[in-house]
Coordinates of C-alpha atoms in Angstrom, one line a residue:
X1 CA 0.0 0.0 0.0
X2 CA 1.5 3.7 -0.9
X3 CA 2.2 5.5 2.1
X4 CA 1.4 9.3 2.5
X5 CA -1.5 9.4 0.2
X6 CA -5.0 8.3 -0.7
X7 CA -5.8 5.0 -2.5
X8 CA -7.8 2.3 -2.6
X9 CA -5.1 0.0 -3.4
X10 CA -4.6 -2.7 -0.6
X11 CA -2.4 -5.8 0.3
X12 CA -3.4 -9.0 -1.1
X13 CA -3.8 -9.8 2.7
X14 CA -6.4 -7.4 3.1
X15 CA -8.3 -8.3 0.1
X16 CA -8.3 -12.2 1.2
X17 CA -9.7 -11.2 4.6
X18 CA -12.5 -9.3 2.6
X19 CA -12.9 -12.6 0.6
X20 CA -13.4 -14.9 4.0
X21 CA -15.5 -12.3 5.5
X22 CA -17.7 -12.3 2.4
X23 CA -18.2 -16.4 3.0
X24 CA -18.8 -16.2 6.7
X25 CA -21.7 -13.7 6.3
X26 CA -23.0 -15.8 4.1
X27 CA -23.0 -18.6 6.3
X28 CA -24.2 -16.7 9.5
X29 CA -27.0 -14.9 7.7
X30 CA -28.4 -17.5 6.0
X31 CA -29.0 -19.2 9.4
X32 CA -29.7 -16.6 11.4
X33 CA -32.4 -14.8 9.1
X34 CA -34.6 -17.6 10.2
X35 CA -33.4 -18.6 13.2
X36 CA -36.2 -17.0 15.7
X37 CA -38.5 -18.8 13.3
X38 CA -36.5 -22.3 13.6
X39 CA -36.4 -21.9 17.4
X40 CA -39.7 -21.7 18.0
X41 CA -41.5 -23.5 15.1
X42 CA -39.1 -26.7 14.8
X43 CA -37.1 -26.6 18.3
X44 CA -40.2 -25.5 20.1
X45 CA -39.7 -22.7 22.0
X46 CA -41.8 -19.9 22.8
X47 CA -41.5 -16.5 20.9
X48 CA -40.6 -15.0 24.8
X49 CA -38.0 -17.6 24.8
X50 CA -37.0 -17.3 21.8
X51 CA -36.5 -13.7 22.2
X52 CA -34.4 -14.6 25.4
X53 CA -32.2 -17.4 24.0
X54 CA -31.4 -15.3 20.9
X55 CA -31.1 -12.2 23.1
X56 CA -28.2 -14.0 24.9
X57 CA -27.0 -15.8 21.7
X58 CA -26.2 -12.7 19.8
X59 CA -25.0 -10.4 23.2
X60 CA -22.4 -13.2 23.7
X61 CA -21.3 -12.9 20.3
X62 CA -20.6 -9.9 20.3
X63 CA -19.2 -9.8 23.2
X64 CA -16.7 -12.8 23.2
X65 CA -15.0 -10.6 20.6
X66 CA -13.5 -8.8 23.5
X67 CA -11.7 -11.6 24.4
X68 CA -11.0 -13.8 21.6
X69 CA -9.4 -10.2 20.1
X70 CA -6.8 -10.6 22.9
X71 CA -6.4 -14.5 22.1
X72 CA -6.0 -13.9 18.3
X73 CA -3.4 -11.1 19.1
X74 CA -1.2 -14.2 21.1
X75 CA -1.8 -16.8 18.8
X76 CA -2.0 -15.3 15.0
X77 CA -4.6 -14.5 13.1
X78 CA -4.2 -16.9 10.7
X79 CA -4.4 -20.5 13.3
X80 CA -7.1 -18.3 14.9
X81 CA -9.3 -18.2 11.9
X82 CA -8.5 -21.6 10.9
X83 CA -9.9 -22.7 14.4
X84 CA -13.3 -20.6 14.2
X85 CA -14.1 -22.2 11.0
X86 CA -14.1 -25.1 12.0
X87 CA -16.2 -24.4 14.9
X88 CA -18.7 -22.9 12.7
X89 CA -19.0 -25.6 10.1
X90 CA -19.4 -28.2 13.2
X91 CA -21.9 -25.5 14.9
X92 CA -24.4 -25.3 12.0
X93 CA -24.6 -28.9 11.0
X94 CA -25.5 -29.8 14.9
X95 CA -27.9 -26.9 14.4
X96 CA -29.8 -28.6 11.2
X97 CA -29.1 -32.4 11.9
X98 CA -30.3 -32.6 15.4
X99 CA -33.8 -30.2 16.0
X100 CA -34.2 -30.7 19.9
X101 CA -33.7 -27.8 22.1
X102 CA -30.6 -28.7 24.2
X103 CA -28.5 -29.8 21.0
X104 CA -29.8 -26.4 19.4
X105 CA -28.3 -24.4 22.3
X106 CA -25.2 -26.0 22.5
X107 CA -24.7 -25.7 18.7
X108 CA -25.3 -22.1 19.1
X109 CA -22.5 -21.7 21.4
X110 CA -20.3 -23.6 19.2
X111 CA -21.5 -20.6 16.6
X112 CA -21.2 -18.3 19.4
X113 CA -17.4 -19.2 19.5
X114 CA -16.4 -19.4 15.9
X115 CA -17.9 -16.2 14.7
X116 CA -16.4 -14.0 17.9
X117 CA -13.0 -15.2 16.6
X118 CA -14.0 -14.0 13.1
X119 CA -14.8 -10.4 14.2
X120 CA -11.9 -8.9 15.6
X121 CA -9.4 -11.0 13.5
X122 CA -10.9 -9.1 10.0
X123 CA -11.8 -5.9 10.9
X124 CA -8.3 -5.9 12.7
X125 CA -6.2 -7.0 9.4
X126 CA -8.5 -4.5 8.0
X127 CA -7.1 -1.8 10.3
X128 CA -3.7 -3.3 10.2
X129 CA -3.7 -2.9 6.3
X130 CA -4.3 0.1 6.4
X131 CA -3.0 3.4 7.6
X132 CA -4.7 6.4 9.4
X133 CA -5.2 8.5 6.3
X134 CA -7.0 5.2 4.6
X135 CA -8.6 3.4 7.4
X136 CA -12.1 5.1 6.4
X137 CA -12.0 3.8 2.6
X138 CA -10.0 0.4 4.3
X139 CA -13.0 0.0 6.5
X140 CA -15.8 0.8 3.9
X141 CA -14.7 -1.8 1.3
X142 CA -14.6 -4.2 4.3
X143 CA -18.1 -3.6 5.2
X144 CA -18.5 -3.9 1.3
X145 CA -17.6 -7.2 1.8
X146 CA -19.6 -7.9 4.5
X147 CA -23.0 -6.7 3.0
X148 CA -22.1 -8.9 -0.2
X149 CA -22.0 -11.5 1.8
X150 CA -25.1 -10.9 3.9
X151 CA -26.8 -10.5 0.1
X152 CA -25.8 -13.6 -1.3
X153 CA -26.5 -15.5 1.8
X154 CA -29.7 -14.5 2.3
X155 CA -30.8 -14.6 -1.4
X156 CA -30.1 -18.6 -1.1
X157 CA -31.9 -19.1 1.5
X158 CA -35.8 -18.9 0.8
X159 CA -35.3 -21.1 -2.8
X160 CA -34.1 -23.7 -0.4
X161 CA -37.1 -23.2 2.4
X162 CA -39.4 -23.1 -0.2
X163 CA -37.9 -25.7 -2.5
X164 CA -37.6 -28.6 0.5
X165 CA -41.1 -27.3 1.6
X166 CA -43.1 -27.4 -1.7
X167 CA -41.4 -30.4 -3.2
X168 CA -43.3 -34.2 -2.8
X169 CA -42.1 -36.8 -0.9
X170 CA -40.1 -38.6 -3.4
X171 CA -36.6 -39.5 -4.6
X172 CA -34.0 -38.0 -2.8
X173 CA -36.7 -35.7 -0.4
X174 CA -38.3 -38.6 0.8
X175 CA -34.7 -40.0 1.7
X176 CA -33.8 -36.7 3.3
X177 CA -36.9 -36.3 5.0
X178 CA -37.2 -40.0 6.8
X179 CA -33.1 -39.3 7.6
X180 CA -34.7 -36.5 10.0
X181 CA -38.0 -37.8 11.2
X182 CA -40.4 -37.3 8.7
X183 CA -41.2 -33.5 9.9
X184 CA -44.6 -31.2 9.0
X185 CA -45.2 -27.6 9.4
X186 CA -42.9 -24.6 9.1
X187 CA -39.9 -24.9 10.1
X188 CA -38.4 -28.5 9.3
X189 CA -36.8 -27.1 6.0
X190 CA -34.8 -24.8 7.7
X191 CA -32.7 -27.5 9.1
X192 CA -31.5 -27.6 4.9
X193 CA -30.9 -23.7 5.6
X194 CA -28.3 -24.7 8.5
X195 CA -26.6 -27.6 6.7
X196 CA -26.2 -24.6 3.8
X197 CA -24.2 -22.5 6.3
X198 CA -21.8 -25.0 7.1
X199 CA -21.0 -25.9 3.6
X200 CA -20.0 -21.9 3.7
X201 CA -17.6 -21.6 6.9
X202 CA -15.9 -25.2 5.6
X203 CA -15.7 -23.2 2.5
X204 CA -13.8 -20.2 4.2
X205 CA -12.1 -22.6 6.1
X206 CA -10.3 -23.7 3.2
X207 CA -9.5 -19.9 1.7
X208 CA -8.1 -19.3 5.1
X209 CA -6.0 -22.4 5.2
X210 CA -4.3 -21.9 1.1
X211 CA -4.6 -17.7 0.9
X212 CA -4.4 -16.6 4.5
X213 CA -1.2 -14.9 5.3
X214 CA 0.1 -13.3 8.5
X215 CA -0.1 -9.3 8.6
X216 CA 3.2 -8.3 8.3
X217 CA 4.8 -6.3 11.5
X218 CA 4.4 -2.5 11.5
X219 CA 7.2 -0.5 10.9
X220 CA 9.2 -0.1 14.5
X221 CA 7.5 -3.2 15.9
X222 CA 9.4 -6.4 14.3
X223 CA 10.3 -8.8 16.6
X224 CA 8.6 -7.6 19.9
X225 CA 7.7 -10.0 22.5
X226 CA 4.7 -11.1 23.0
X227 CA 2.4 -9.3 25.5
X228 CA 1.6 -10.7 29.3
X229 CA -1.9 -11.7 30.5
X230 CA -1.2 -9.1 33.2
X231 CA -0.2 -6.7 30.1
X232 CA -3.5 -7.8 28.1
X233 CA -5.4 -7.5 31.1
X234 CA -3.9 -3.6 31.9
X235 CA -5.0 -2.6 27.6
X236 CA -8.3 -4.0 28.7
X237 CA -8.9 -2.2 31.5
X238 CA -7.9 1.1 29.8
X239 CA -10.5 0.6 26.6
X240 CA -13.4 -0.2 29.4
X241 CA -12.1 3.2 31.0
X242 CA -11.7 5.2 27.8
X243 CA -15.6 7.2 28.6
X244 CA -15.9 8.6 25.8
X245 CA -15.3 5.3 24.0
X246 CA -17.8 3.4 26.3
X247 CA -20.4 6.1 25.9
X248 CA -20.3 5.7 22.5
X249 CA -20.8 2.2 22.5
X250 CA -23.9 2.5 24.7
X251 CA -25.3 4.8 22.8
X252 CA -25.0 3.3 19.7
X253 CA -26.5 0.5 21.4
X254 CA -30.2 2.2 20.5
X255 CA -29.0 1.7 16.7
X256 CA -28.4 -1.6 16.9
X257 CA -31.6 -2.5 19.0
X258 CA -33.5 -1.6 16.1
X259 CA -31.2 -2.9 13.4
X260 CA -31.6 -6.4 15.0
X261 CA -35.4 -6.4 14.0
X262 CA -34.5 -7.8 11.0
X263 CA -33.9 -10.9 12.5
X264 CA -35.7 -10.9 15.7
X265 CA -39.2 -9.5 14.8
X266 CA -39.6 -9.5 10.8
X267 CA -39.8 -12.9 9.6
X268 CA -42.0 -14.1 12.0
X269 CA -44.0 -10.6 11.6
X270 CA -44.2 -11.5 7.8
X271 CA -45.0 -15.3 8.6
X272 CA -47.9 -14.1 10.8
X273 CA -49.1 -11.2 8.7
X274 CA -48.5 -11.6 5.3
X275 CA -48.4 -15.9 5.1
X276 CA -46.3 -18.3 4.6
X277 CA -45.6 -16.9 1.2
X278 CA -43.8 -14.1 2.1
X279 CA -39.9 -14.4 2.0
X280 CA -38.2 -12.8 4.6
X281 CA -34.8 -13.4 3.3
X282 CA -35.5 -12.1 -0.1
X283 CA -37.3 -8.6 1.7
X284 CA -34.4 -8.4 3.9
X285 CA -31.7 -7.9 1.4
X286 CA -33.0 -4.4 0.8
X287 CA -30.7 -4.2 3.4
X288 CA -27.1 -5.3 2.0
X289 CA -28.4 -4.0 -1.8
X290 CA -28.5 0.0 -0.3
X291 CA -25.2 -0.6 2.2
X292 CA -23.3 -2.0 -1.0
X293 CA -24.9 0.7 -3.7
X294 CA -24.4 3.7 -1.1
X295 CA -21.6 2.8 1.4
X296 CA -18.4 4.3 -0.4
X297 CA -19.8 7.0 -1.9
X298 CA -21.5 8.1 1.5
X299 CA -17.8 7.0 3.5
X300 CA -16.1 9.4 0.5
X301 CA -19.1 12.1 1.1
X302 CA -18.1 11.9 5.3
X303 CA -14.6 11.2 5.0
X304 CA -13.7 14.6 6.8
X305 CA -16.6 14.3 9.2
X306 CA -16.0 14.0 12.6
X307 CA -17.4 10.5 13.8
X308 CA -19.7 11.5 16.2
X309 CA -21.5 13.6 13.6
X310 CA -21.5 11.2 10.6
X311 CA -23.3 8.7 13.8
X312 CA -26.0 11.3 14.2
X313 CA -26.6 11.5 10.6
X314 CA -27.7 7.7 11.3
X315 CA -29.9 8.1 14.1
X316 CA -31.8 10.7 12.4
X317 CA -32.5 8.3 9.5
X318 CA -32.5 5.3 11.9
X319 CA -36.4 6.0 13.4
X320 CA -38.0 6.2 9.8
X321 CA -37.0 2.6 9.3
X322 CA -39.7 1.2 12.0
X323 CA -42.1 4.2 11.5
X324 CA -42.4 2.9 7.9
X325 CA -43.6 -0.3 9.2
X326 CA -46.3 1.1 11.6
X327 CA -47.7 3.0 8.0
X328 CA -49.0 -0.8 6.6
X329 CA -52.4 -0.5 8.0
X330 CA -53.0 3.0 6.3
X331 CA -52.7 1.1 3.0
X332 CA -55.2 -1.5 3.3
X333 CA -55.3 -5.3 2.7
X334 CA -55.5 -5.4 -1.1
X335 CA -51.8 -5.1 -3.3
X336 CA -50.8 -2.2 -4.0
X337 CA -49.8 -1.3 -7.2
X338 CA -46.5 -0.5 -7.9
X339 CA -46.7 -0.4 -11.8
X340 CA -44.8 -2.8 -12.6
X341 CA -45.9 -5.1 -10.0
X342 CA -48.1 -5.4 -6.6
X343 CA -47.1 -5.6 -3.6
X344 CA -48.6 -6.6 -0.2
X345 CA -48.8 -3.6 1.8
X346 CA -46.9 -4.7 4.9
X347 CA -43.8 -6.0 2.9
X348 CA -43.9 -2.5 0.8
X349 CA -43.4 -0.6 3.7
X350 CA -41.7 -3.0 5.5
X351 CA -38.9 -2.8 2.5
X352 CA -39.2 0.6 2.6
X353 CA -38.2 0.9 6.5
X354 CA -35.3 -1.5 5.4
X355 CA -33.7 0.8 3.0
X356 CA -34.2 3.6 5.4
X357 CA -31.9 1.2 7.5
X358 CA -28.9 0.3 4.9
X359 CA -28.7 3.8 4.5
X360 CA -28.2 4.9 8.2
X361 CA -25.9 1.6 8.6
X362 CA -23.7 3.6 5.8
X363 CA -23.6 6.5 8.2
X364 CA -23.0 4.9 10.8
X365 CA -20.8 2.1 10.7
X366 CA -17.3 2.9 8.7
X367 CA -17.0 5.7 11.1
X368 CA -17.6 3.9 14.2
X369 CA -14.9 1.3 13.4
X370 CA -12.7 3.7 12.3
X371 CA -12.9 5.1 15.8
X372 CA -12.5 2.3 17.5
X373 CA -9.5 1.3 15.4
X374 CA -8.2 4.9 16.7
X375 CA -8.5 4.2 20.3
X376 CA -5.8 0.7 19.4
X377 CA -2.6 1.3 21.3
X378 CA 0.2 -0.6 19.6
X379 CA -0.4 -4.1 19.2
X380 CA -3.8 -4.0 20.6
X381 CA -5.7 -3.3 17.5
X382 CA -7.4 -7.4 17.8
X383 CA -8.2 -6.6 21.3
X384 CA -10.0 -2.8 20.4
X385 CA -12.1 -4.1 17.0
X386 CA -13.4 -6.6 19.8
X387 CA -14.6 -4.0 22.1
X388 CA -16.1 -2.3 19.1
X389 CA -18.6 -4.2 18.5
X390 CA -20.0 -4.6 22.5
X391 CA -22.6 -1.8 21.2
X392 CA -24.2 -4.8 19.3
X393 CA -24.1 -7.3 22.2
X394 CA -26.5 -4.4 24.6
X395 CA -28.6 -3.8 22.0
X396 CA -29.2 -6.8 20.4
X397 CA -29.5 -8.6 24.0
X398 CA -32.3 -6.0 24.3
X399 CA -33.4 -5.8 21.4
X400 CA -34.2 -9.5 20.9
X401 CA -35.6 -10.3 24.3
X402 CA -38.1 -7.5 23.5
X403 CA -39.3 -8.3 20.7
X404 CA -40.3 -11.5 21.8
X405 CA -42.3 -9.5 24.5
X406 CA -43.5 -7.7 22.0
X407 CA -44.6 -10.6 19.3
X408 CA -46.2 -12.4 22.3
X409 CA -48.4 -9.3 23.3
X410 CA -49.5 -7.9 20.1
X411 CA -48.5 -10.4 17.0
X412 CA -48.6 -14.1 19.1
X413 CA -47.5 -17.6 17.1
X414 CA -50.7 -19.1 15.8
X415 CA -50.5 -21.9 17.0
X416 CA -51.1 -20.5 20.7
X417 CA -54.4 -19.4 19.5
X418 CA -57.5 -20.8 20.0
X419 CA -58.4 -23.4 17.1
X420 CA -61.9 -23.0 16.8
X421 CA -61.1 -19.4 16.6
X422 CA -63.2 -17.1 14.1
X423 CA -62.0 -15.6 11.0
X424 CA -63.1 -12.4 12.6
X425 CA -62.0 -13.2 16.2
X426 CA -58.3 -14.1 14.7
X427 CA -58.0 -11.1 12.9
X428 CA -58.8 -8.9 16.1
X429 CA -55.7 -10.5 17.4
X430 CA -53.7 -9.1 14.9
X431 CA -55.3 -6.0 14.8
X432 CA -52.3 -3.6 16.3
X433 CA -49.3 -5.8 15.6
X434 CA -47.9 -2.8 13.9
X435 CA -47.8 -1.5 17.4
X436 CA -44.6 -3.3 17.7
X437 CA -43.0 -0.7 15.2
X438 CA -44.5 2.3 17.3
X439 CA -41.8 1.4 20.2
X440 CA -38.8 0.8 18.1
X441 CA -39.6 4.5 16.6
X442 CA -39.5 5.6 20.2
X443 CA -36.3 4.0 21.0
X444 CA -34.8 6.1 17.8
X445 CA -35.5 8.7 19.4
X446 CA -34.3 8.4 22.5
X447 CA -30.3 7.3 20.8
X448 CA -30.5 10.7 19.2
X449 CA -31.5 12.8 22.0
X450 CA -28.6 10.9 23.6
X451 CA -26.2 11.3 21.4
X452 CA -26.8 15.2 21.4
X453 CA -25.9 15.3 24.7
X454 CA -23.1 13.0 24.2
X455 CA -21.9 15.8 21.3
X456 CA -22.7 18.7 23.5
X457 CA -20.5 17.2 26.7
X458 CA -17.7 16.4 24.7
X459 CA -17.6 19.2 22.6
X460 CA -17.9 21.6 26.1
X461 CA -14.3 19.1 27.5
X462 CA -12.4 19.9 24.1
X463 CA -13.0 23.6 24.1
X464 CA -11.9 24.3 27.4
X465 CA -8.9 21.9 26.8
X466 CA -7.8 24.0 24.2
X467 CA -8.2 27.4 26.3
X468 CA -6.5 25.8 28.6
X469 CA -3.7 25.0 26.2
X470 CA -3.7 28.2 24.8
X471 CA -3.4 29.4 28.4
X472 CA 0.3 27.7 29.1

């Protein structure tokens, strides 16, 4: 990479990172698009315990990236990544070959462990490919990479739901389907969905293996000794007490509370609302397809922002994305025309709130990273890209456990209901499900306002910093 100047020209390195990363979204979002629907309709879970075991499931990882950064750090990236693959591949086929509820929980921490290896090992040969004045673009292509990734995986996903559901019982299906128990209802073809992902993660298991290489030392550092625990431990203790760096990661929190109602609330919401139809990986990709159209022309647009001001840009956009949603009912029941097509009015608007959402993710997340990777001492930068994404862990722990309060109360799994239920009755249950939406609006709000005081406090510390300063 040319020192000194702007490009986007990288190490081969950085661009096989990219490559991996690209395969293990696939793999992750392929499962996890569906995986609050798997859990309750094939496990057999409750949507509250759903909400709580998937709550957990994705505050642990994101949060085991604090300390598997530190790990990779010791041990190289390379054998690290090697190691979470193959955790993930063995993760998602216990995940699809054996539907009870204890296996399923011990597969997911299997997952769990793999994919908080991932994190900090890419996005820190990301940072570590990069220097300060190309971290931004460094850090966009990554994320790139990752919404590709999320695209394609969740594009494969519903022809192989539907394709395993509609098919007959013949030939190979029939084979398949007495291999697991000869399964009805929603859910059984999902455990295809989680055989899928592991065929991905052994596939980036094997790029890692043959195109992986070692980041090469920065310049001053070649041949330092490895740090202590008691060393580790001291770099940790000073990102947990760097405020403004925690602050931020609370706050941002709110973002990602919402963000997570992609997975934790949509497909069942479109299961329940729309039918069984309805594909919630497909309507989900509005997702990736604005982050990849928009996210380096908006990091180019914001490269000279200051962080915390590119992150407010995304929590004013970030409320519209459930608001949309709680529009549906204004529409009507029919499809509405589009012109080219029709379209049932809760996915239109639910599509609609999900490009309001790539396009605040744009805003948001290359800065954020590329403030984190600031706040790296030295031969830390593993151990800081793991703290980075904590904001995730609190609000997807949140997030997740309340929307399965919030499915139970106002849009509840069917098969709860009553079965002698009328057509009227059933549809009174439904009737303010787009409640739901109403209180993720609210919690928009609330990250902004917080984040303007955030802005305000920090900005009031740096001016009298500099009079001070100025005083000496």
């Amino acid at each position: 990479m040319t020192e000194g100047k702007t490009t986007w020209k990288f190490s081969s390195t950085f661009w096989s990172a990219n490559i991996i990363e690209l395969f293990e979204r696939a793999a992750y979002y392929g499962c996890f698009i569906f995986l609050t629907v798997y859990l309750t309709n094939r496990i057999g879970f409750t949507d509250k315990e759903t909400g709580v075991i998937t709550g957990v499931f994705s505050f642990l990882l994101y949060l085991m990236p604090t300390f598997m950064g530190t790990l990779a750090d010791r041990i190289g990236f390379r054998k690290a990544l090697c190691a979470a693959f193959l955790l993930l591949a063995f993760g998602y086929a216990l995940l699809g070959l054996v539907p009870a509820k204890l296996t399923a929980v011990i597969a997911l921490l299997f997952i769990i462990s793999g994919a908080a290896i991932v994190k900090p090992v890419v996005s820190g040969t990301v940072a570590k490919c990069s220097d300060e004045l190309n971290r931004a673009r460094a850090f966009s292509l990554f994320y790139w990479a990752v919404n590709i990734g999320a695209f394609a995986g969740k594009s494969v996903v519903d022809p192989i739901r539907q394709a395993f559901a509609g098919a007959g019982d013949s030939g190979l299906l029939a084979a398949l389907k007495t291999l697991i128990g000869n399964p009805t209802g929603l859910g059984w073809e999902l455990q295809f969905v989680n055989l899928y992902s592991s065929c991905m993660a052994l596939t980036a298991f094997l790029l890692t293996f043959f195109f992986y290489r070692e980041v090469a030392p920065a310049a001053g550092t070649a041949g330092a000794p490895k740090k202590t625990v008691r060393e580790l431990a001291r770099g940790m203790a000073k990102a947990v007490t760097n405020w403004r760096f925690a602050c931020l990661i609370v706050i941002t929190g709110f973002f990602w509370a919402i963000q997570g109602q992609l997975y934790a609330t949509m497909p069942k919401y479109l299961f329940r609302m729309v039918g069984l139809a309805s594909k919630p990986g497909w309507v989900a990709n509005v997702n990736p397809f604005v982050v990849v159209l928009c996210v380096i022309p908006i990091t180019h647009m914001v490269r000279n922002w200051r962080s915390v001001n590119s992150i407010a840009v995304s929590f004013l956009i970030i409320p519209f994305s459930a608001f949309a949603v709680t529009l549906a009912p204004l529409l009507g029941t029919q499809e509405v025309s589009l012109g080219f097509t029709t379209m049932n009015p809760v996915i239109l608007m639910m599509m609609i709130g999900i490009a309001f959402q790539g396009l605040a993710e744009c805003f948001l997340s290359p800065k954020y990273l590329e403030f984190a990777s600031k706040q790296a001492p030295p031969g830390e930068t593993g151990l800081y890209m793991g703290y980075a994404h904590l904001n995730s862990a609190f609000g997807w722990l949140f997030g997740f456990i309340l929307s399965g309060i919030l499915l139970d109360k106002w849009c509840p799994d069917p098969a709860k209901l009553p079965p002698d239920l009328t057509e009227a009755a059933r549809a009174a249950v439904y009737a303010h499900a787009h409640y739901i939406w109403y209180v993720f609006t609210g919690i928009g709000i609330l990250g902004f306002l917080l984040l303007m005081v955030f802005r305000a406090v920090t900005d009031a510390i740096d001016r009298k910093q500099a009079q001070g300063r100025l005083l000496k």
